[in-house]
Short mmCIF file of the C-alpha atoms (twelve columns), coordinates in Angstrom:
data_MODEL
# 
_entry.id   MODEL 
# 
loop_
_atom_site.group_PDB 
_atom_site.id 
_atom_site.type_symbol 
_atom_site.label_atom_id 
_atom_site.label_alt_id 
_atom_site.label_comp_id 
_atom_site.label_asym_id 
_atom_site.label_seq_id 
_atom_site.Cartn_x 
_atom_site.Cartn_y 
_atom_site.Cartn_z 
_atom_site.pdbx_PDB_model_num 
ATOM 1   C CA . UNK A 1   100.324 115.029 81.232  1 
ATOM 2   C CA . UNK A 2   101.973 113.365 84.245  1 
ATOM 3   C CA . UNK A 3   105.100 111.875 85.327  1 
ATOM 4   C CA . UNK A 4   105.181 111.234 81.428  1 
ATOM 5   C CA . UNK A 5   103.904 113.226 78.184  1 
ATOM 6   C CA . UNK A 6   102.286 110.955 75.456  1 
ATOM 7   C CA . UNK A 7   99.438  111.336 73.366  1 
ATOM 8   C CA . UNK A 8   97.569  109.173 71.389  1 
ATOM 9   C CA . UNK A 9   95.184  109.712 68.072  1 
ATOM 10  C CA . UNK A 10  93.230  107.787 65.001  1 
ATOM 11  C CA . UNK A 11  94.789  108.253 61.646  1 
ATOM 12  C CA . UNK A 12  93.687  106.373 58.289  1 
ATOM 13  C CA . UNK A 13  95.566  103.399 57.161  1 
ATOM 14  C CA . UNK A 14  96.374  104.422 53.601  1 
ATOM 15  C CA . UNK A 15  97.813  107.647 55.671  1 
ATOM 16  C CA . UNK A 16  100.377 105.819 57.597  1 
ATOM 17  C CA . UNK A 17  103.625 105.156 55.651  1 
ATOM 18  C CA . UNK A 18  104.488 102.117 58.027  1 
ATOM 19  C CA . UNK A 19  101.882 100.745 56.014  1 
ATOM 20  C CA . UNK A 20  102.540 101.131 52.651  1 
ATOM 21  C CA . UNK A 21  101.909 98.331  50.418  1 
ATOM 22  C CA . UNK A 22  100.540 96.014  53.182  1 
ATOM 23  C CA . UNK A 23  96.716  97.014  52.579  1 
ATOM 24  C CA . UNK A 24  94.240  94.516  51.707  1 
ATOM 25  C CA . UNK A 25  91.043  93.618  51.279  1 
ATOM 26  C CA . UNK A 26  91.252  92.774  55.318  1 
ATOM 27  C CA . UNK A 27  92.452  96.235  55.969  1 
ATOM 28  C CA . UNK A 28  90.532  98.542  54.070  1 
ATOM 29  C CA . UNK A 29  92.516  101.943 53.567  1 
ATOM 30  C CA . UNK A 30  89.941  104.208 54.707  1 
ATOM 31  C CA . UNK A 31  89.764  102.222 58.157  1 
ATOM 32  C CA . UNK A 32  91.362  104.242 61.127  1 
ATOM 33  C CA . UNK A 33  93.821  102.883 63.109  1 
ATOM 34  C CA . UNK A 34  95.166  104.228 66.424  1 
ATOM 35  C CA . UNK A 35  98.466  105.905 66.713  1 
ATOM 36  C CA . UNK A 36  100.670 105.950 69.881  1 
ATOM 37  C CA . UNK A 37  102.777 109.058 69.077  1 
ATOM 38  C CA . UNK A 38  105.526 108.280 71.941  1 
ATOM 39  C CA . UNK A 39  106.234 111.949 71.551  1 
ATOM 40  C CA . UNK A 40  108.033 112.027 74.844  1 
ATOM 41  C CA . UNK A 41  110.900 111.505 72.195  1 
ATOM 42  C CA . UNK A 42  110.101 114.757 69.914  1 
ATOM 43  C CA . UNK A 43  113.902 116.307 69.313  1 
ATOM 44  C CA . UNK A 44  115.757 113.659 70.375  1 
ATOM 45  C CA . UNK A 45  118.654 115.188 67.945  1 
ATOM 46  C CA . UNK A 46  118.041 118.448 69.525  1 
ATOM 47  C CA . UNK A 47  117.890 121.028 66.766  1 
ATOM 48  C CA . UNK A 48  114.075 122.063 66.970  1 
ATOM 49  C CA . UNK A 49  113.199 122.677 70.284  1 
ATOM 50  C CA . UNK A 50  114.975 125.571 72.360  1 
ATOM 51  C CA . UNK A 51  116.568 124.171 75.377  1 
ATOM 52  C CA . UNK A 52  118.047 126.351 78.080  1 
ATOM 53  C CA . UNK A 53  120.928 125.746 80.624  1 
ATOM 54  C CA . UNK A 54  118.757 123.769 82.840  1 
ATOM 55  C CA . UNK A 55  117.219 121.508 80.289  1 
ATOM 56  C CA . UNK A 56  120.870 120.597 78.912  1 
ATOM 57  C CA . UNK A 57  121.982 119.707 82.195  1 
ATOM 58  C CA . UNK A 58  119.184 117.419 83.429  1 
ATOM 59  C CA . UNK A 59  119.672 115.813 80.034  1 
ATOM 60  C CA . UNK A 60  123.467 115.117 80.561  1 
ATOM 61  C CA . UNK A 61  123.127 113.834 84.056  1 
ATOM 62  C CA . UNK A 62  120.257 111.507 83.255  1 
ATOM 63  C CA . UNK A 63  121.142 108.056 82.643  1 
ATOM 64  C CA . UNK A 64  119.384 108.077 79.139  1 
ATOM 65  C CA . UNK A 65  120.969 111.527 77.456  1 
ATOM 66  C CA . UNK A 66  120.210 112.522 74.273  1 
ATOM 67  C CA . UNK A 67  116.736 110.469 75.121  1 
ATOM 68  C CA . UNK A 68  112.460 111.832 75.696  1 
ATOM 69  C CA . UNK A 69  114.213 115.009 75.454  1 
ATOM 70  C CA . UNK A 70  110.367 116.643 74.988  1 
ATOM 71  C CA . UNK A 71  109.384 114.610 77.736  1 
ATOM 72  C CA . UNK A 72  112.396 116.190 80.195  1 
ATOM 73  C CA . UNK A 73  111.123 119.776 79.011  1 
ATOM 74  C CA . UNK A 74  108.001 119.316 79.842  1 
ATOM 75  C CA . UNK A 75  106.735 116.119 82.033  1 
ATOM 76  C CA . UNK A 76  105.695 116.067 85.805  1 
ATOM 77  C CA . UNK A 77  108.862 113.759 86.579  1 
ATOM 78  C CA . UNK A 78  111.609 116.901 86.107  1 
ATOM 79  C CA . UNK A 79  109.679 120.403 86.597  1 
ATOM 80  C CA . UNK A 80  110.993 119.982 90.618  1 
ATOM 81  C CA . UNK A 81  114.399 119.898 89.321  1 
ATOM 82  C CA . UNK A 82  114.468 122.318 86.895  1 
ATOM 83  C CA . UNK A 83  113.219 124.693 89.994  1 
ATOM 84  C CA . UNK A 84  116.276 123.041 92.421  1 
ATOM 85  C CA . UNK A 85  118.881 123.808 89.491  1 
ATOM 86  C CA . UNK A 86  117.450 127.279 88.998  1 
ATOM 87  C CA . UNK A 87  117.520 128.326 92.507  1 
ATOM 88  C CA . UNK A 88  121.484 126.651 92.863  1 
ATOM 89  C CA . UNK A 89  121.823 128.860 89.719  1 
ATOM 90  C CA . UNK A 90  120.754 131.917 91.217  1 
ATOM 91  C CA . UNK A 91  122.175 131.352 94.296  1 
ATOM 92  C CA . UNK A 92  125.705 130.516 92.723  1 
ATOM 93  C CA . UNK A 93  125.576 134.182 91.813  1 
ATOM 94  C CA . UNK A 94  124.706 135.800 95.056  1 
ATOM 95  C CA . UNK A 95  121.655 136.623 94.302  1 
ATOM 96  C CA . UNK A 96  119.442 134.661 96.296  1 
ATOM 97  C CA . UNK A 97  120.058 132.756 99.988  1 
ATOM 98  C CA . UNK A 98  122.857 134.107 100.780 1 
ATOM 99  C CA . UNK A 99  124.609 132.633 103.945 1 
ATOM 100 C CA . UNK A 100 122.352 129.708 104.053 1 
ATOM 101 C CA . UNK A 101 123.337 126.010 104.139 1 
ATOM 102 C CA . UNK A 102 122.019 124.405 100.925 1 
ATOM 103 C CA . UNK A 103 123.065 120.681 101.222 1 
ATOM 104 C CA . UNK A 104 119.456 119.291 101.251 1 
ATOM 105 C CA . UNK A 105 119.178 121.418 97.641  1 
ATOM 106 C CA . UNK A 106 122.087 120.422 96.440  1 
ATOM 107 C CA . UNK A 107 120.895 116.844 96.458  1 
ATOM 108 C CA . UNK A 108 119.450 115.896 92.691  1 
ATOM 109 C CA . UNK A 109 115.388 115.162 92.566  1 
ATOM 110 C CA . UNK A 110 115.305 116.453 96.294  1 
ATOM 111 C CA . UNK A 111 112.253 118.865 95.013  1 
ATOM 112 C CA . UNK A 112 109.291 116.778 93.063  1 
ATOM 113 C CA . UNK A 113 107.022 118.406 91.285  1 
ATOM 114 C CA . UNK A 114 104.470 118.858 94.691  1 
ATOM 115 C CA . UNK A 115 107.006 122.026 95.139  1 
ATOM 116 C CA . UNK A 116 106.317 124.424 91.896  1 
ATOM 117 C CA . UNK A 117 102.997 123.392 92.622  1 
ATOM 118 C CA . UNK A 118 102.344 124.208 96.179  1 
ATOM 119 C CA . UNK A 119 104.403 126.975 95.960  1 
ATOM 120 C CA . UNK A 120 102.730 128.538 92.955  1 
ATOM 121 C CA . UNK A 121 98.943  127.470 95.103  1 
ATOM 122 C CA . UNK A 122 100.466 129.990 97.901  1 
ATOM 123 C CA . UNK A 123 97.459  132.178 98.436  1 
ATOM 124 C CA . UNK A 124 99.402  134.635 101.313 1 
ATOM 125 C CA . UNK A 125 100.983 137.987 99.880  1 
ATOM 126 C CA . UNK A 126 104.375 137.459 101.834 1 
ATOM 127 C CA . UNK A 127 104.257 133.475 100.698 1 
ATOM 128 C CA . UNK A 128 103.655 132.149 104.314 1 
ATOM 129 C CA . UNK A 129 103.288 128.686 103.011 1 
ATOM 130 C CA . UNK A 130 106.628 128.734 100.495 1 
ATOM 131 C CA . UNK A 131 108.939 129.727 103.756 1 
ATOM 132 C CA . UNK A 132 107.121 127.134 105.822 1 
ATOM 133 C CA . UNK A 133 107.857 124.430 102.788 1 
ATOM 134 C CA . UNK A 134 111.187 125.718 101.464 1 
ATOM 135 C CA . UNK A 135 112.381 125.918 106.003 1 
ATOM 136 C CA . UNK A 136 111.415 122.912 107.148 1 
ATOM 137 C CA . UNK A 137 111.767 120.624 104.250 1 
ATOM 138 C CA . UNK A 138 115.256 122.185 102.800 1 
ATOM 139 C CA . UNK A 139 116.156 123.899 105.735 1 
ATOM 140 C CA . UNK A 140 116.851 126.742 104.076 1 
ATOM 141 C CA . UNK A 141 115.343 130.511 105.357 1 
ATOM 142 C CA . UNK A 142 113.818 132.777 102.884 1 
ATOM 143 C CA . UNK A 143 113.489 136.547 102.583 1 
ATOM 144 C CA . UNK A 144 109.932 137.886 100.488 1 
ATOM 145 C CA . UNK A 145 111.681 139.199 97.920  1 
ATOM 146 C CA . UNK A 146 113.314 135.837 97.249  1 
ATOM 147 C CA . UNK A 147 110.533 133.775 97.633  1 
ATOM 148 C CA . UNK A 148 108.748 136.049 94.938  1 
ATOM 149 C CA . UNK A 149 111.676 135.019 93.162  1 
ATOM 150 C CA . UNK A 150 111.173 131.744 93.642  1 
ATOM 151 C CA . UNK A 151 107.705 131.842 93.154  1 
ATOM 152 C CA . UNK A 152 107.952 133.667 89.720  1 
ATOM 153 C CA . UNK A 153 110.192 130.452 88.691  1 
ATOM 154 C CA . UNK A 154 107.381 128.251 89.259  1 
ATOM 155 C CA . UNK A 155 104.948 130.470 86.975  1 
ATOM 156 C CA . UNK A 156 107.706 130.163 83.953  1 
ATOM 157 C CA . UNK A 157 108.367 126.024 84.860  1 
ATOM 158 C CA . UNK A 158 104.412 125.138 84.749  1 
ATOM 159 C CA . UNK A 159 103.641 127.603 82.054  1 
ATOM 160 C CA . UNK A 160 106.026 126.228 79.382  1 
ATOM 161 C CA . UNK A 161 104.947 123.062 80.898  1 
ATOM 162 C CA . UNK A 162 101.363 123.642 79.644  1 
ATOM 163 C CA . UNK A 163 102.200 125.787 76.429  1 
ATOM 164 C CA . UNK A 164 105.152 122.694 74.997  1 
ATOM 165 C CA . UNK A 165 102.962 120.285 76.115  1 
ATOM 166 C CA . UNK A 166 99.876  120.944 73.371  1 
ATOM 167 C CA . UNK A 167 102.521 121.419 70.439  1 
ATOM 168 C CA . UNK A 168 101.818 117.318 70.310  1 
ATOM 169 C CA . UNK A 169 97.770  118.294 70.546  1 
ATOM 170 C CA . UNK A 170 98.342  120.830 68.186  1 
ATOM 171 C CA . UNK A 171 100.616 118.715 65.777  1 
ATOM 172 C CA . UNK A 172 97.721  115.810 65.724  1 
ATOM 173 C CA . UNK A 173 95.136  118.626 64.634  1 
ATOM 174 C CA . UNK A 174 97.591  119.797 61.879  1 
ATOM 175 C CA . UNK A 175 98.481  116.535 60.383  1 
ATOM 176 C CA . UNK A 176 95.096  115.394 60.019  1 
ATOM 177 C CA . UNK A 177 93.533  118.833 59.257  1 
ATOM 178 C CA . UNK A 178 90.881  119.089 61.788  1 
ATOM 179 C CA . UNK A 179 89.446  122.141 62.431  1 
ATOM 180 C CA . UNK A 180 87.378  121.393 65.130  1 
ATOM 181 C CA . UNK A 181 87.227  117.923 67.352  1 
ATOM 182 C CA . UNK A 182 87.517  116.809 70.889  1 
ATOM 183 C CA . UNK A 183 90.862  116.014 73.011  1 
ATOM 184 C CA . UNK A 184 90.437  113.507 76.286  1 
ATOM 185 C CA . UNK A 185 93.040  114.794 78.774  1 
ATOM 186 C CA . UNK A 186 94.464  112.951 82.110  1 
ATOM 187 C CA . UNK A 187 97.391  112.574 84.223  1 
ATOM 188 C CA . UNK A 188 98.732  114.488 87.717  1 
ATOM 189 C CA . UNK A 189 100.256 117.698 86.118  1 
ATOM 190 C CA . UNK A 190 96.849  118.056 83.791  1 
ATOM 191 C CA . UNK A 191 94.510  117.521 86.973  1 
ATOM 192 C CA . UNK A 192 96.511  119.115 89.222  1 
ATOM 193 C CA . UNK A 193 99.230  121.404 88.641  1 
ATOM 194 C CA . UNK A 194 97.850  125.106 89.395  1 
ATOM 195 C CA . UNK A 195 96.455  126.960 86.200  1 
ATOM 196 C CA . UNK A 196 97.874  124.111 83.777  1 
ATOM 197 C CA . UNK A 197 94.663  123.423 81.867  1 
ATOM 198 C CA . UNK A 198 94.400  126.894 81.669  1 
ATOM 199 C CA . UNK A 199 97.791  127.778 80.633  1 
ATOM 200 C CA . UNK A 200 97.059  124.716 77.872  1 
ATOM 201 C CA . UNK A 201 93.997  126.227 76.494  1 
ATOM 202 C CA . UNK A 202 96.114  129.829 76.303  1 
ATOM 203 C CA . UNK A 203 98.220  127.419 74.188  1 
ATOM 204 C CA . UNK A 204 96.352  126.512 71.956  1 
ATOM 205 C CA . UNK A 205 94.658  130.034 71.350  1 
ATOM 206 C CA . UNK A 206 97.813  131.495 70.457  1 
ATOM 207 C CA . UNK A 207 99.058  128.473 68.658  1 
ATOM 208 C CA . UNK A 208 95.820  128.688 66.590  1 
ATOM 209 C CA . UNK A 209 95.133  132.548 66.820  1 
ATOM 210 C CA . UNK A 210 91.590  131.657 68.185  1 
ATOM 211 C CA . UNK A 211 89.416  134.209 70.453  1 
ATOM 212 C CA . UNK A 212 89.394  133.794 74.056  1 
ATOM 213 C CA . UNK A 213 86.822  131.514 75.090  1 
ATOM 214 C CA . UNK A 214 87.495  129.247 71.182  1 
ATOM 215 C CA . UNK A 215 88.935  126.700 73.475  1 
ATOM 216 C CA . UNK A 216 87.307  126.979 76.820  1 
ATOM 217 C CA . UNK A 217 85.787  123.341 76.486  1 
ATOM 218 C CA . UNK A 218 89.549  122.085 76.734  1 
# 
């Protein structure tokens, strides 16, 4: 869970139909092997996964479209833009920053992902820090209201961030049937995006229908 989403696992050989009919003494099918899921790519045709606006625009003005189409949902590399083409979005409509000069915004990948996340870590009730960020950086000036706005963005971006993000844990556990085991987690978003691990172990609760506190190891 950084720039990029992957995951990795152990299957069993005689499991693995890239494998069929090339076991062997050598290669005993019980053995495990380990997997590289690459799941960045998960609905590259697009019909299982429920894009909005934002995600089908990112997609068509990437050089790759149509390509790690989970990966642009969900990975540390595009949850600044999403935020920049929501706020244009909003502001397109006249409902946020009104009367202010947006050229720095309008410029694609301007906002990395350090911007949901320091503006969702904004401890101040009138989010002191977010106009400080969103002024000097993007020289753009901010009422409350629409940085509450703006902050409530972030929430949504990191949350489904977490929440798609252990569908590919979740999918390992299903395919092999576990119903309890251990997953090693790393990468910028996991280790520091605010509330991420715990938005992911929300995940997998409701994924699951555990209890609260089933999954507080993760």
């Amino acid at each position: 869970f950084g720039t990029g989403v992957n995951g990795a696992y152990y299957d069993v050989v005689k499991d693995i139909p890239k494998l069929e009919g090339q076991l062997s003494d050598d290669i005993p099918a019980e053995s495990v092997m380990a997997i590289n899921c690459e799941y960045g790519s998960f609905d590259n045709e697009h019909v299982v996964l429920p894009r909005n606006k934002y995600d089908i625009q990112i997609d068509q003005d990437s050089p790759r479209p149509g390509q790690q189409t989970f990966e642009k949902m969900s990975s540390g590399y595009y949850l600044g833009e999403l935020l920049r083409l929501a706020m244009l979005d909003l502001h397109s409509k006249g409902l946020i920053l009104k009367d202010q000069d947006i050229t720095k915004l309008n410029k694609p990948f301007v906002m990395d992902t350090s911007y949901p996340s320091r503006i969702e870590e904004d401890p101040f009730e009138n989010l002191e820090d977010t106009d400080e960020i969103l002024e000097s950086e993007l020289g753009i000036k901010t009422t409350v209201q629409e940085r509450k706005v703006i902050r409530r963005i972030c929430e949504l971006i990191g949350s489904r961030s977490a929440r798609l993000g252990v569908c590919g844990i979740a999918g390992v556990f299903k395919k092999r049937g576990y119903t309890s085991g251990s997953v090693a987690c790393d990468g910028s978003v996991f280790n520091r995006y605010p509330d991420f691990k715990e938005q992911a172990a929300q995940g997998l609760r409701d994924i699951f229908g555990w209890e609260k506190g089933e999954a507080s190891s993760y």
